[in-house]
Short mmCIF file of C-alpha atoms and ligand atoms in Angstrom, two decimals:
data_model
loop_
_atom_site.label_atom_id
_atom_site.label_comp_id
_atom_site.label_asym_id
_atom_site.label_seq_id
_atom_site.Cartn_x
_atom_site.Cartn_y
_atom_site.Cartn_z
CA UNK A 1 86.84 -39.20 18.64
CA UNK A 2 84.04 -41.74 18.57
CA UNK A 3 84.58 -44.53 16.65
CA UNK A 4 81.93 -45.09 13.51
CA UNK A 5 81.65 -48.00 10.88
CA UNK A 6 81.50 -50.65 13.72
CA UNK A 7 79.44 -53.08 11.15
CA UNK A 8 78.67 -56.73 12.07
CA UNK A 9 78.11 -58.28 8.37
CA UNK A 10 75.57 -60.34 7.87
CA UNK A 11 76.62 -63.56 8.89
CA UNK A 12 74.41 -66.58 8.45
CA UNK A 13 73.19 -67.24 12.12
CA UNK A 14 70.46 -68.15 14.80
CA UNK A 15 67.88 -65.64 15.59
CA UNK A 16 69.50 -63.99 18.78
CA UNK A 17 67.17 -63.91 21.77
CA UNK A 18 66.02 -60.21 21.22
CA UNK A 19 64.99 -60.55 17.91
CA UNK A 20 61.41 -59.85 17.43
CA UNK A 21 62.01 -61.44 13.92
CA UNK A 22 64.11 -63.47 12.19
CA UNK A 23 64.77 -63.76 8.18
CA UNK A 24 66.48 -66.79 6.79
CA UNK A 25 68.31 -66.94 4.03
CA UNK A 26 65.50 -65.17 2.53
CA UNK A 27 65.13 -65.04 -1.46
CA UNK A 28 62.75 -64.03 -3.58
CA UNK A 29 62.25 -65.06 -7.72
CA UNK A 30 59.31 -62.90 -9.28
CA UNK A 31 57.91 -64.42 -12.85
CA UNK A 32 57.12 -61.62 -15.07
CA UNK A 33 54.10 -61.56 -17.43
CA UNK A 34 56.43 -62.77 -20.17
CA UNK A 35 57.43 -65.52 -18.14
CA UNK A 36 61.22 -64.33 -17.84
CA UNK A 37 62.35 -64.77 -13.93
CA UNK A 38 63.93 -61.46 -11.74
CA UNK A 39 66.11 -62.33 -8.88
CA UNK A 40 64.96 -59.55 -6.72
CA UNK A 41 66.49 -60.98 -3.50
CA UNK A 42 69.84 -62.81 -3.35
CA UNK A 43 69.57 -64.87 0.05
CA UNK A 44 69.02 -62.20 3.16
CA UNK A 45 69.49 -62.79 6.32
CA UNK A 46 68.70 -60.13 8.72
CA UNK A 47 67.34 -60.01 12.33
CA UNK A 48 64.38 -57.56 13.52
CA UNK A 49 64.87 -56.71 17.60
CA UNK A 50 61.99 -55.59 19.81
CA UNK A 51 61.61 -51.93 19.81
CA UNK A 52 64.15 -51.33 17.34
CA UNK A 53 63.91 -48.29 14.96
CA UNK A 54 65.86 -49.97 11.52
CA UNK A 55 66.16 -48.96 7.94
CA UNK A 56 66.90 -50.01 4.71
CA UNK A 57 68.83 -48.41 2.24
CA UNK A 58 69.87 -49.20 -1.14
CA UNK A 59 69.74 -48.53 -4.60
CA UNK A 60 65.99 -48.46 -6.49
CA UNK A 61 65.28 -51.84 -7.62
CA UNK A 62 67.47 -53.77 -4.83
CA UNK A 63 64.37 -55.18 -3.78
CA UNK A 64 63.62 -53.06 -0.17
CA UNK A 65 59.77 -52.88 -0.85
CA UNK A 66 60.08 -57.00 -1.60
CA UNK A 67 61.68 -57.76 2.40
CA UNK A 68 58.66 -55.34 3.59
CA UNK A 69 56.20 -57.16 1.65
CA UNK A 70 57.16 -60.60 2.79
CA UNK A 71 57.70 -59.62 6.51
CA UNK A 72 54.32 -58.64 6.24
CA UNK A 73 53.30 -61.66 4.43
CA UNK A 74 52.20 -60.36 1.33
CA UNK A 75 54.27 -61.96 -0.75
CA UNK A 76 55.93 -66.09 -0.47
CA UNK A 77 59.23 -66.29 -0.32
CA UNK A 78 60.76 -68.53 -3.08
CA UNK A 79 63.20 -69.57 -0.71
CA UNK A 80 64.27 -69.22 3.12
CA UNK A 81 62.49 -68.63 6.26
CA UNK A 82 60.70 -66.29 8.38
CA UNK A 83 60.81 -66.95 12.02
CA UNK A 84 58.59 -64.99 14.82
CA UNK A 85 59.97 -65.76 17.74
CA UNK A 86 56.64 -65.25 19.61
CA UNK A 87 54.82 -67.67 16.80
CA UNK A 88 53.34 -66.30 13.76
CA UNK A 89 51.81 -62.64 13.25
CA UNK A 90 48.21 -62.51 12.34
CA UNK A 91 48.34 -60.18 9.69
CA UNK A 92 45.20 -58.09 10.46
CA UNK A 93 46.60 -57.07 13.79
CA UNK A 94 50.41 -58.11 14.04
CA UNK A 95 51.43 -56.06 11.78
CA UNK A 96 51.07 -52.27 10.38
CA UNK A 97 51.99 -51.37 7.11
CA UNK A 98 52.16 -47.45 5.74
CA UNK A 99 52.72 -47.32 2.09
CA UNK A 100 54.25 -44.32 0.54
CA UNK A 101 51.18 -42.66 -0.54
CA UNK A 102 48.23 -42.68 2.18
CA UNK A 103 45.71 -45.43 1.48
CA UNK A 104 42.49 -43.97 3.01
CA UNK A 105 38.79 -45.06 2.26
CA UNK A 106 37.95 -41.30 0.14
CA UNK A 107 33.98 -41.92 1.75
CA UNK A 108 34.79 -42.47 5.30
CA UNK A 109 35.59 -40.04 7.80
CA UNK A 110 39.66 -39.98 9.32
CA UNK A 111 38.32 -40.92 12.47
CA UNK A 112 36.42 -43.59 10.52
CA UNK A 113 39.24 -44.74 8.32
CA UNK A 114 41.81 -45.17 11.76
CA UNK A 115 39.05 -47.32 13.15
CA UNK A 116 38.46 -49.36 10.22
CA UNK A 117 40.64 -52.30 10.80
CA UNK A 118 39.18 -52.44 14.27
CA UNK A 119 35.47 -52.64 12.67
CA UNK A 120 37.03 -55.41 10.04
CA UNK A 121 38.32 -57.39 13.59
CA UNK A 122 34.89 -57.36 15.39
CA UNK A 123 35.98 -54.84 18.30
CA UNK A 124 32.97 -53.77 20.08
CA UNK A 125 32.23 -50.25 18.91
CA UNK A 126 32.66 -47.98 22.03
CA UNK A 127 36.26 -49.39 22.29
CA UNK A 128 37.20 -49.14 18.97
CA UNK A 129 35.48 -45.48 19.06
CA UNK A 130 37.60 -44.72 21.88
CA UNK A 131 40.96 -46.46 20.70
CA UNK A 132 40.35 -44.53 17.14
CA UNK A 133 40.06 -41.01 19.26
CA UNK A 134 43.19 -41.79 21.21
CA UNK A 135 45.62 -42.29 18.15
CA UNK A 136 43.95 -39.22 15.99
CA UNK A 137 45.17 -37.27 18.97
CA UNK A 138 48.60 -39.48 19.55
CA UNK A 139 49.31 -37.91 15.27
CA UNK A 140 48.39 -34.20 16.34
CA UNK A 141 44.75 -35.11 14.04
CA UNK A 142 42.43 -34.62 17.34
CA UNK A 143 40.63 -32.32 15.63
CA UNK A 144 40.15 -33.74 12.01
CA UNK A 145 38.09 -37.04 12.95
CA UNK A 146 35.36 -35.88 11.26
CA UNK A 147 37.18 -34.25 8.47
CA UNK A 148 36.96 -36.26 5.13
CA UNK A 149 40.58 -37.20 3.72
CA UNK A 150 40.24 -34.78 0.55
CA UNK A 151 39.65 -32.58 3.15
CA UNK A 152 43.37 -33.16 4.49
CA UNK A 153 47.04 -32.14 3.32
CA UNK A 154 49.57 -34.95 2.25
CA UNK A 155 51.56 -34.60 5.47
CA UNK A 156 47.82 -34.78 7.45
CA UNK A 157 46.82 -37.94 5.06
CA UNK A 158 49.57 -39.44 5.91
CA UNK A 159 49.76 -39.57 9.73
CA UNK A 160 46.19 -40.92 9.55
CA UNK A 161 47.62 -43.90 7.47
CA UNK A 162 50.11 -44.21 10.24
CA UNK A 163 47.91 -43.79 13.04
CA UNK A 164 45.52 -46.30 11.27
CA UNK A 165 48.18 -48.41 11.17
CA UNK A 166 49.36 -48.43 14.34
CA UNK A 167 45.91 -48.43 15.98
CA UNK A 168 45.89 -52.34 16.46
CA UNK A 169 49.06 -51.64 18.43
CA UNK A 170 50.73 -54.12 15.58
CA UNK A 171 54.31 -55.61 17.12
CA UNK A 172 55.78 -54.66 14.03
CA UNK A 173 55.50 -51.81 11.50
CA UNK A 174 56.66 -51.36 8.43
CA UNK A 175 56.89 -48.45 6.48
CA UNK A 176 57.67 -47.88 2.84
CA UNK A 177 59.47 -44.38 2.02
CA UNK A 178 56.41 -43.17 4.06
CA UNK A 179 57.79 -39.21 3.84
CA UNK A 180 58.64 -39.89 0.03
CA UNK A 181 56.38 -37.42 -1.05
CA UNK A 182 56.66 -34.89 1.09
CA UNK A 183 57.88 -31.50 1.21
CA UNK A 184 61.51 -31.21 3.02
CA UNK A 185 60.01 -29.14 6.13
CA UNK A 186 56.86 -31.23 6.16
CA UNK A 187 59.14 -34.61 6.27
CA UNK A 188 61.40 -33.25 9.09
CA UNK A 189 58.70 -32.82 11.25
CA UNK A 190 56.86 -36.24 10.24
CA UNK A 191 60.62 -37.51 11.25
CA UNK A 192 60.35 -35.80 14.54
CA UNK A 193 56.56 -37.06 15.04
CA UNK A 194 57.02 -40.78 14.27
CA UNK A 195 60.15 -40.85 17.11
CA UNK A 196 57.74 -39.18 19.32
CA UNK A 197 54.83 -41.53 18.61
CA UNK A 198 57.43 -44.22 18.47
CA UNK A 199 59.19 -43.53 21.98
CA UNK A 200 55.55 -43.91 23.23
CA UNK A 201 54.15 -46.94 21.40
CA UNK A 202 57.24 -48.79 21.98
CA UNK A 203 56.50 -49.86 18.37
CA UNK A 204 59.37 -52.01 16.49
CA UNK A 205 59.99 -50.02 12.83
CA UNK A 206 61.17 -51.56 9.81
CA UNK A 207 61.74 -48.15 7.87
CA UNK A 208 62.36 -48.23 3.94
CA UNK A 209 63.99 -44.75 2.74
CA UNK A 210 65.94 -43.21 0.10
CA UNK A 211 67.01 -40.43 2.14
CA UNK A 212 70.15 -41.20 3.95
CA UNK A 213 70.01 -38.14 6.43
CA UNK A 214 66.19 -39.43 7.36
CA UNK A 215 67.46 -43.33 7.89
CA UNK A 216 71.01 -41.88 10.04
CA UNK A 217 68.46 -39.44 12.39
CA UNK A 218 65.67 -41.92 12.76
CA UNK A 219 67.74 -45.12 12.90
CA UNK A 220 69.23 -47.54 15.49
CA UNK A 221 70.43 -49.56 13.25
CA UNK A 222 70.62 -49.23 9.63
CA UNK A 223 71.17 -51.88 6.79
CA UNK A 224 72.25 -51.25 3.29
CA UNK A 225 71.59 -53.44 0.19
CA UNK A 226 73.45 -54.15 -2.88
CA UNK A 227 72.05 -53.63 -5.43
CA UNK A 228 69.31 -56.57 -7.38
CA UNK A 229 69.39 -59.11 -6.38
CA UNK A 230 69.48 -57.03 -2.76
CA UNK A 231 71.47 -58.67 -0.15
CA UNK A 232 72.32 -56.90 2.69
CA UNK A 233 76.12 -55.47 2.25
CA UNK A 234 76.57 -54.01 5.40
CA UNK A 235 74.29 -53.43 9.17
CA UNK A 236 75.47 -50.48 11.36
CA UNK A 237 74.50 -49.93 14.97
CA UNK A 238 74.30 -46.25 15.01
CA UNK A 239 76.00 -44.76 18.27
CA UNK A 240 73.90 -41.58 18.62
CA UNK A 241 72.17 -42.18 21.65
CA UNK A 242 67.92 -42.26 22.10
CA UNK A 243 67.95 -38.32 21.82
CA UNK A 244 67.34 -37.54 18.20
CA UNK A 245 66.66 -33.49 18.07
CA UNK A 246 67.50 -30.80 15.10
CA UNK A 247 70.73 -30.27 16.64
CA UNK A 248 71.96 -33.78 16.42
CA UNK A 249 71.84 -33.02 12.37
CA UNK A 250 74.72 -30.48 13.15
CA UNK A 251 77.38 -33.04 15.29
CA UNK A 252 80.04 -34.35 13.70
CA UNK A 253 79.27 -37.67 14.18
CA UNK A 254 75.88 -37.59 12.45
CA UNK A 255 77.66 -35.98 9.20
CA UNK A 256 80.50 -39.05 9.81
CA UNK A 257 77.89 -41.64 9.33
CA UNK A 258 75.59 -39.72 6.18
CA UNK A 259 78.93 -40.02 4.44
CA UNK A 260 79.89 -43.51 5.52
CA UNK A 261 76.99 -44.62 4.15
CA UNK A 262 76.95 -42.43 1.06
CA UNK A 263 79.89 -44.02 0.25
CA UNK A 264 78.60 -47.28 0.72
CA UNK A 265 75.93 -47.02 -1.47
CA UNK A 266 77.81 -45.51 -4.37
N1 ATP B 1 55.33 -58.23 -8.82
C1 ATP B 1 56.51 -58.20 -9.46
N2 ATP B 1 56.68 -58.92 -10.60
C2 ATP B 1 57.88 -58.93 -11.25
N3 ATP B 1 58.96 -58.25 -10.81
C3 ATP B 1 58.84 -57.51 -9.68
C4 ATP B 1 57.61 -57.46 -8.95
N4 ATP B 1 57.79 -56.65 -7.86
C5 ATP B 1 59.06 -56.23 -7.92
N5 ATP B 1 59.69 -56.76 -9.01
C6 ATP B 1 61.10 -56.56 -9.38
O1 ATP B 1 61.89 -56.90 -8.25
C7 ATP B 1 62.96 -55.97 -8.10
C8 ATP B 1 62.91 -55.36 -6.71
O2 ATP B 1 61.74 -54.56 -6.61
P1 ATP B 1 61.39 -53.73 -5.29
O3 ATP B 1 60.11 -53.04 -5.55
O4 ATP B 1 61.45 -54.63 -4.13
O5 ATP B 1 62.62 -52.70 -5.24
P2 ATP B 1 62.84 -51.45 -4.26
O6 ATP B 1 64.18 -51.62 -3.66
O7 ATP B 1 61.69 -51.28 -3.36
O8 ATP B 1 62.92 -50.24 -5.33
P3 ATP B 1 62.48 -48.70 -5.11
O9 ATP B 1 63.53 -48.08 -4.27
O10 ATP B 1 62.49 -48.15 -6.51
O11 ATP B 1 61.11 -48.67 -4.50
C9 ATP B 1 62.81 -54.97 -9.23
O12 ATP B 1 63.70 -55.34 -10.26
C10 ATP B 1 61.39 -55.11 -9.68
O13 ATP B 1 61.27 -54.88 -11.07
MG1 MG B 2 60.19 -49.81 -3.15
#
């Protein structure tokens, strides 16, 4: 029997050499309107390595959307650092970001809307044109560039927001419960398309979920938080090899780790 539950806590150290990023001691104080303060993040420290697929689980509230945002700089930390080990992202291009719901300009075409962030970076039009075509076709959408997003289903909408946010070929992309709102069947096979488009971006994923089956097929590596103020209670290297097909859902060793972690979370 293979061993599972091999967990390496999360010990205060140096950013090891793979690690695309590193996060500090990481903390994070919001003010609310009334002026009352919410620990949202007790002090995380967690390490990002290139190419990795990793998720974050954890109880609603325990602060997952708070890492994403300041990995992706949109929020200060109150305390801690971030450290890219090939110097800072710019955050236009470094980084791609896919919210839950799709975020897509309702006027502009999906071909349009992928090349946007292109247009906002001043690449010449013919590449951006052609870059915009190639990743419509990389999300199954070849045919929908001119289609208007209305025009679109959910599942549709959102692998334009993913293919818009890849597009810049970002080192780092972070996605927030991106399948959250989709049908079951519909998710399974956005699970099955972001490996694919993953395997051939070579794309690093920092992947926030609720659903523990989605984080145990997609992952290799998964961290769960307490919950607020979220700290990271345990980070498992998931032993499942690169293949992740239907079939793996129905191994023992898949079902071992959904309820390891289950029972971690409770
Ligand atoms: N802008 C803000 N101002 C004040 N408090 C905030 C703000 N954003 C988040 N919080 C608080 O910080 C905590 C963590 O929020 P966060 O959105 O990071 O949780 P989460 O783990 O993503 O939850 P969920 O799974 O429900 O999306 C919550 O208690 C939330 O109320
Ligand atoms: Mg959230």
């Amino acid at each position: 029997m293979r061993q599972i539950g091999v967990q390496s806590r999360n010990l205060k150290q140096q950013s090891e050499p793979s690690a695309l990023v590193g996060v500090d001691s990481l903390t994070k104080v919001y003010r609310t309107r009334e002026g009352s303060k919410v620990e949202a993040l007790s002090p995380v420290t967690l390490d990002v390595h290139y190419g990795e697929f990793l998720s974050l689980i954890g109880p609603s509230g325990c602060g997952k959307s708070t890492l994403l945002r300041l990995l992706a700089g949109l929020e200060e930390p109150t305390d801690g650092t971030i450290r890219w080990r090939d110097g800072a992202p710019s955050r236009g291009t470094d980084i791609g970001f896919v919210f839950q719901e799709p975020v897509l300009l309702p006027w502009l075409s999906i071909h349009d809307n992928v090349r946007f962030p292109l247009d906002v970076f001043g690449v010449a039009r013919a590449e951006a044109n052609a870059r915009a075509t190639d990743m419509l076709a990389l999300v199954g959408l070849k045919d929908f560039g001119r289609a208007l997003p209305k025009e679109l289903s959910g599942g549709m909408r959102q692998r334009a927001s993913i293919a818009r946010a890849l597009v810049y070929r970002p080192r780092l992309v972070l996605m927030d419960e991106p399948f959250g709102a989709l049908d079951l069947l519909t998710r399974d096979r956005m699970n099955d398309e972001l490996l694919r488009i993953k395997a051939e971006t070579s794309a690093t994923v920092v992947f926030v979920t609720h659903s523990i089956d989605e984080a145990v097929y997609l992952s290799d590596r998964v961290a769960v938080m307490s919950p607020r103020p979220g700290r990271i209670s345990a980070l498992h290297t998931l032993d499942l090899g690169s293949d992740r097909s239907e079939m793996l859902k129905d191994t023992p060793d898949f079902h071992r780790w959904l309820s390891l972690l289950r029972r971690e979370l409770r």
